[in-house]
PDB file of C-alpha atoms in Angstrom:
ATOM      1  CA  ARG D   1      -9.051 -15.586 -17.083  1.00 85.00           C
ATOM      2  CA  LEU D   2      -5.671 -13.991 -17.807  1.00 83.00           C
ATOM      3  CA  LYS D   3      -6.060 -14.496 -21.537  1.00 90.00           C
ATOM      4  CA  ARG D   4      -9.434 -12.806 -21.375  1.00 91.00           C
ATOM      5  CA  VAL D   5      -8.024  -9.754 -19.529  1.00 85.00           C
ATOM      6  CA  LEU D   6      -5.109  -9.482 -21.901  1.00 84.00           C
ATOM      7  CA  GLY D   7      -7.463  -9.742 -24.907  1.00 87.00           C
ATOM      8  CA  VAL D   8      -9.513  -6.845 -23.529  1.00 87.00           C
ATOM      9  CA  CYS D   9      -6.347  -4.846 -23.095  1.00 81.00           C
ATOM     10  CA  HIS D  10      -5.210  -5.593 -26.614  1.00 80.00           C
ATOM     11  CA  ARG D  11      -8.573  -4.538 -28.115  1.00 84.00           C
ATOM     12  CA  ARG D  12      -8.610  -1.297 -26.160  1.00 81.00           C
ATOM     13  CA  ARG D  13      -5.028  -0.403 -27.098  1.00 79.00           C
ATOM     14  CA  LYS D  14      -4.914   2.758 -29.235  1.00 80.00           C
ATOM     15  CA  VAL D  15      -2.849   2.406 -32.332  1.00 80.00           C
ATOM     16  CA  ALA D  16      -2.499   4.705 -35.387  1.00 77.00           C
ATOM     17  CA  SER D  17      -0.247   5.006 -38.430  1.00 76.00           C
ATOM     18  CA  THR D  18       2.281   7.806 -38.534  1.00 76.00           C
ATOM     19  CA  ARG D  19       5.112   8.688 -40.907  1.00 74.00           C
ATOM     20  CA  LEU D  20       7.506   6.896 -38.498  1.00 71.00           C
ATOM     21  CA  ASN D  21       5.502   3.841 -37.504  1.00 74.00           C
ATOM     22  CA  GLU D  22       2.635   1.921 -39.106  1.00 77.00           C
ATOM     23  CA  ALA D  23       1.328   0.764 -35.743  1.00 74.00           C
ATOM     24  CA  SER D  24       2.252   3.547 -33.306  1.00 73.00           C
ATOM     25  CA  SER D  25       0.994   3.339 -29.740  1.00 74.00           C
ATOM     26  CA  ARG D  26      -1.228   6.289 -28.982  1.00 73.00           C
ATOM     27  CA  ALA D  27      -1.386   5.745 -25.186  1.00 77.00           C
ATOM     28  CA  HIS D  28       0.414   4.034 -22.315  1.00 82.00           C
ATOM     29  CA  VAL D  29      -0.850   0.701 -21.178  1.00 81.00           C
ATOM     30  CA  MET D  30      -0.729  -0.462 -17.531  1.00 84.00           C
ATOM     31  CA  ILE D  31      -1.875  -3.702 -16.100  1.00 83.00           C
ATOM     32  CA  THR D  32      -1.583  -4.471 -12.395  1.00 84.00           C
ATOM     33  CA  PHE D  33      -1.670  -8.036 -11.137  1.00 83.00           C
ATOM     34  CA  HIS D  34      -2.518  -8.517  -7.449  1.00 84.00           C
ATOM     35  CA  VAL D  35      -1.093 -11.775  -6.153  1.00 85.00           C
ATOM     36  CA  THR D  36      -2.126 -13.078  -2.705  1.00 86.00           C
ATOM     37  CA  GLY D  37      -0.735 -15.987  -0.781  1.00 85.00           C
ATOM     38  CA  PRO D  38      -1.433 -17.747   2.487  1.00 83.00           C
ATOM     39  CA  ALA D  39       0.047 -16.637   5.803  1.00 77.00           C
ATOM     40  CA  PRO D  40       3.502 -18.123   6.314  1.00 76.00           C
ATOM     41  CA  ARG D  41       2.435 -19.348   9.816  1.00 75.00           C
ATOM     42  CA  ALA D  42      -0.828 -20.082  11.503  1.00 75.00           C
ATOM     43  CA  GLY D  43      -2.602 -16.962  12.726  1.00 72.00           C
ATOM     44  CA  GLY D  44      -0.368 -14.646  10.709  1.00 72.00           C
ATOM     45  CA  ALA D  45      -1.409 -12.273   7.933  1.00 77.00           C
ATOM     46  CA  GLY D  46      -1.463 -13.403   4.346  1.00 78.00           C
ATOM     47  CA  ARG D  47       0.947 -11.985   1.746  1.00 80.00           C
ATOM     48  CA  GLU D  48       0.056  -9.686  -1.085  1.00 80.00           C
ATOM     49  CA  SER D  49       2.230  -8.480  -3.957  1.00 81.00           C
ATOM     50  CA  ARG D  50       1.526  -6.345  -6.891  1.00 81.00           C
ATOM     51  CA  LEU D  51       3.074  -6.663 -10.376  1.00 83.00           C
ATOM     52  CA  HIS D  52       2.777  -3.586 -12.590  1.00 83.00           C
ATOM     53  CA  VAL D  53       3.329  -4.266 -16.233  1.00 85.00           C
ATOM     54  CA  VAL D  54       3.588  -0.895 -18.069  1.00 85.00           C
ATOM     55  CA  ASP D  55       4.012  -0.374 -21.804  1.00 84.00           C
ATOM     56  CA  LEU D  56       5.020   3.253 -22.232  1.00 84.00           C
ATOM     57  CA  ALA D  57       4.175   4.844 -25.584  1.00 80.00           C
ATOM     58  CA  GLY D  58       7.346   6.342 -26.956  1.00 77.00           C
ATOM     59  CA  ALA D  59       8.020  10.070 -27.042  1.00 76.00           C
ATOM     60  CA  GLU D  60       7.179  11.454 -30.388  1.00 75.00           C
ATOM     61  CA  ARG D  61       8.736  14.237 -32.408  1.00 77.00           C
ATOM     62  CA  VAL D  62       5.597  15.623 -33.944  1.00 78.00           C
ATOM     63  CA  LYS D  63       7.369  17.243 -36.858  1.00 80.00           C
ATOM     64  CA  LYS D  64       8.857  13.846 -37.929  1.00 78.00           C
ATOM     65  CA  SER D  65       5.657  11.844 -37.317  1.00 79.00           C
ATOM     66  CA  GLY D  66       3.379  14.256 -39.153  1.00 81.00           C
ATOM     67  CA  VAL D  67       0.385  13.687 -36.810  1.00 82.00           C
ATOM     68  CA  GLN D  68      -2.528  16.064 -36.746  1.00 85.00           C
ATOM     69  CA  GLY D  69      -5.845  16.600 -34.998  1.00 86.00           C
ATOM     70  CA  GLU D  70      -6.665  13.996 -32.348  1.00 84.00           C
ATOM     71  CA  GLU D  71      -3.354  12.128 -32.921  1.00 82.00           C
ATOM     72  CA  LEU D  72      -1.498  15.402 -32.338  1.00 84.00           C
ATOM     73  CA  ARG D  73      -3.320  15.773 -28.990  1.00 86.00           C
ATOM     74  CA  ASN D  74      -2.450  12.177 -28.189  1.00 83.00           C
ATOM     75  CA  ALA D  75       1.201  12.804 -28.958  1.00 83.00           C
ATOM     76  CA  ALA D  76       1.254  15.895 -26.729  1.00 85.00           C
ATOM     77  CA  GLY D  77      -0.295  13.933 -23.895  1.00 86.00           C
ATOM     78  CA  ILE D  78       2.215  11.087 -24.287  1.00 85.00           C
ATOM     79  CA  ASN D  79       5.153  13.512 -24.331  1.00 86.00           C
ATOM     80  CA  LEU D  80       3.879  15.417 -21.308  1.00 88.00           C
ATOM     81  CA  SER D  81       3.278  12.158 -19.371  1.00 87.00           C
ATOM     82  CA  LEU D  82       6.812  10.959 -20.234  1.00 87.00           C
ATOM     83  CA  PHE D  83       8.236  14.343 -19.180  1.00 88.00           C
ATOM     84  CA  HIS D  84       6.486  14.078 -15.786  1.00 87.00           C
ATOM     85  CA  LEU D  85       7.700  10.488 -15.291  1.00 87.00           C
ATOM     86  CA  ALA D  86      11.269  11.550 -16.128  1.00 86.00           C
ATOM     87  CA  GLN D  87      10.941  14.434 -13.606  1.00 85.00           C
ATOM     88  CA  LEU D  88       9.765  11.938 -10.979  1.00 83.00           C
ATOM     89  CA  VAL D  89      12.570   9.562 -11.677  1.00 82.00           C
ATOM     90  CA  ARG D  90      15.154  12.359 -11.407  1.00 81.00           C
ATOM     91  CA  ALA D  91      13.576  13.630  -8.156  1.00 80.00           C
ATOM     92  CA  SER D  92      13.498  10.153  -6.716  1.00 77.00           C
ATOM     93  CA  ALA D  93      17.149   9.501  -7.629  1.00 74.00           C
ATOM     94  CA  ALA D  94      18.181  12.855  -6.176  1.00 75.00           C
ATOM     95  CA  ARG D  95      16.318  12.055  -2.992  1.00 70.00           C
ATOM     96  CA  GLY D  96      18.278   8.815  -2.670  1.00 65.00           C
ATOM     97  CA  GLU D  97      21.592  10.690  -2.943  1.00 62.00           C
ATOM     98  CA  ALA D  98      20.628  13.582  -0.570  1.00 55.00           C
ATOM     99  CA  PRO D  99      21.128  13.515   3.176  1.00 53.00           C
ATOM    100  CA  PRO D 100      18.086  12.365   5.103  1.00 53.00           C
ATOM    101  CA  ALA D 101      17.085  15.863   6.210  1.00 53.00           C
ATOM    102  CA  ALA D 102      13.517  16.753   5.073  1.00 54.00           C
ATOM    103  CA  PRO D 103      13.582  15.851   1.379  1.00 59.00           C
ATOM    104  CA  ALA D 104      11.376  17.792  -0.981  1.00 64.00           C
ATOM    105  CA  PRO D 105       8.096  16.056  -1.862  1.00 68.00           C
ATOM    106  CA  LEU D 106       8.080  13.976  -5.022  1.00 70.00           C
ATOM    107  CA  PRO D 107       5.971  15.244  -7.917  1.00 71.00           C
ATOM    108  CA  TYR D 108       3.496  12.273  -8.086  1.00 72.00           C
ATOM    109  CA  LYS D 109       0.480  14.433  -8.535  1.00 72.00           C
ATOM    110  CA  SER D 110       1.675  15.901 -11.802  1.00 72.00           C
ATOM    111  CA  ASP D 111       0.446  12.975 -13.918  1.00 83.00           C
ATOM    112  CA  VAL D 112      -2.055  10.057 -13.864  1.00 85.00           C
ATOM    113  CA  LEU D 113       0.705   7.534 -14.745  1.00 85.00           C
ATOM    114  CA  CYS D 114       2.978   8.946 -11.985  1.00 85.00           C
ATOM    115  CA  ARG D 115       0.162   8.601  -9.454  1.00 84.00           C
ATOM    116  CA  ALA D 116      -0.641   5.022 -10.567  1.00 83.00           C
ATOM    117  CA  LEU D 117       3.059   4.025 -10.232  1.00 81.00           C
ATOM    118  CA  SER D 118       3.756   5.946  -7.032  1.00 79.00           C
ATOM    119  CA  PRO D 119       3.564   2.938  -4.668  1.00 73.00           C
ATOM    120  CA  ALA D 120       6.059   1.123  -6.852  1.00 72.00           C
ATOM    121  CA  LEU D 121       8.368   4.145  -7.226  1.00 73.00           C
ATOM    122  CA  GLN D 122       8.431   4.954  -3.471  1.00 69.00           C
ATOM    123  CA  GLY D 123      11.051   2.298  -2.783  1.00 64.00           C
ATOM    124  CA  GLY D 124       9.068  -0.720  -1.605  1.00 65.00           C
ATOM    125  CA  CYS D 125       9.618  -2.792  -4.649  1.00 70.00           C
ATOM    126  CA  ARG D 126      11.917  -4.383  -7.138  1.00 71.00           C
ATOM    127  CA  ALA D 127      11.830  -2.937 -10.588  1.00 73.00           C
ATOM    128  CA  LEU D 128      12.829  -3.915 -14.130  1.00 78.00           C
ATOM    129  CA  LEU D 129      12.909  -1.628 -17.095  1.00 82.00           C
ATOM    130  CA  LEU D 130      13.055  -3.012 -20.545  1.00 85.00           C
ATOM    131  CA  ALA D 131      13.842  -0.336 -23.128  1.00 87.00           C
ATOM    132  CA  THR D 132      13.132  -1.156 -26.749  1.00 86.00           C
ATOM    133  CA  VAL D 133      14.953   0.864 -29.355  1.00 88.00           C
ATOM    134  CA  SER D 134      15.368   0.952 -33.074  1.00 85.00           C
ATOM    135  CA  PRO D 135      18.653   0.179 -34.802  1.00 90.00           C
ATOM    136  CA  ALA D 136      17.686   2.354 -37.726  1.00 88.00           C
ATOM    137  CA  HIS D 137      19.830   5.464 -38.189  1.00 91.00           C
ATOM    138  CA  ARG D 138      16.807   7.629 -38.901  1.00 84.00           C
ATOM    139  CA  HIS D 139      15.565   6.885 -35.337  1.00 82.00           C
ATOM    140  CA  ALA D 140      18.906   7.700 -33.634  1.00 89.00           C
ATOM    141  CA  ARG D 141      17.501  10.730 -31.669  1.00 86.00           C
ATOM    142  CA  GLU D 142      14.570   8.680 -30.372  1.00 85.00           C
ATOM    143  CA  THR D 143      16.863   5.782 -29.429  1.00 88.00           C
ATOM    144  CA  LEU D 144      19.256   8.094 -27.590  1.00 91.00           C
ATOM    145  CA  SER D 145      16.383   9.636 -25.722  1.00 88.00           C
ATOM    146  CA  THR D 146      15.102   6.193 -24.653  1.00 88.00           C
ATOM    147  CA  LEU D 147      18.522   5.089 -23.546  1.00 91.00           C
ATOM    148  CA  LEU D 148      19.119   8.277 -21.527  1.00 90.00           C
ATOM    149  CA  PHE D 149      15.753   7.687 -19.784  1.00 87.00           C
ATOM    150  CA  ALA D 150      16.718   4.106 -19.059  1.00 87.00           C
ATOM    151  CA  GLN D 151      20.037   5.209 -17.711  1.00 88.00           C
ATOM    152  CA  SER D 152      18.380   7.728 -15.345  1.00 84.00           C
ATOM    153  CA  CYS D 153      16.190   4.858 -14.004  1.00 82.00           C
ATOM    154  CA  THR D 154      19.309   2.946 -12.930  1.00 81.00           C
ATOM    155  CA  ALA D 155      19.843   5.660 -10.314  1.00 77.00           C
ATOM    156  CA  LEU D 156      16.747   4.469  -8.469  1.00 73.00           C
ATOM    157  CA  GLN D 157      17.488   2.031  -5.676  1.00 66.00           C
ATOM    158  CA  PRO D 158      14.150   0.400  -4.765  1.00 61.00           C
ATOM    159  CA  GLN D 159      14.186  -2.562  -2.425  1.00 55.00           C
ATOM    160  CA  ALA D 160      11.341  -5.006  -1.714  1.00 56.00           C
ATOM    161  CA  VAL D 161       9.980  -4.668   1.826  1.00 57.00           C
ATOM    162  CA  THR D 162       7.756  -6.783   3.960  1.00 58.00           C
ATOM    163  CA  VAL D 163       4.940  -4.845   5.573  1.00 57.00           C
ATOM    164  CA  ALA D 164       3.441  -6.420   8.720  1.00 53.00           C
ATOM    165  CA  ALA D 165      -0.352  -6.492   8.939  1.00 49.00           C
ATOM    166  CA  MET D 166      -1.880  -4.877  12.055  1.00 42.00           C
TER     167      MET D 166
END
């Protein structure tokens, strides 16, 4: 069943050729696995966990990639989505450093990806970020941008929590 779901995801993945990459991702991909388990003791509630696997399309310098038309609109959407996610990460990290007095609301509503990841980013989870970068000198700016985003994510301090069923 998992192979079938992953196959569907792979077939739906949007890819196009640009000046920078022959198989450039043209959208983010997110798969959420819901894992349920039995109650740890008789009469108790079962356990449920979620695993979000997210492949973020990389930010794109349109001038360098040479995209036009629909691909230009896709690049703009990807860049805007990554901007909103970075804003959310910064706001979440700042909230963790601030005193507990009435923190400002986090900007989850600004983007579909941010809304989808909001339960995971609100602190009730463990997170892992794997940043893939290019060693090529011509991609140095993109690599630096990716590494700076990854570094900003280290400021988040999410912890897994157990929520009791009512």
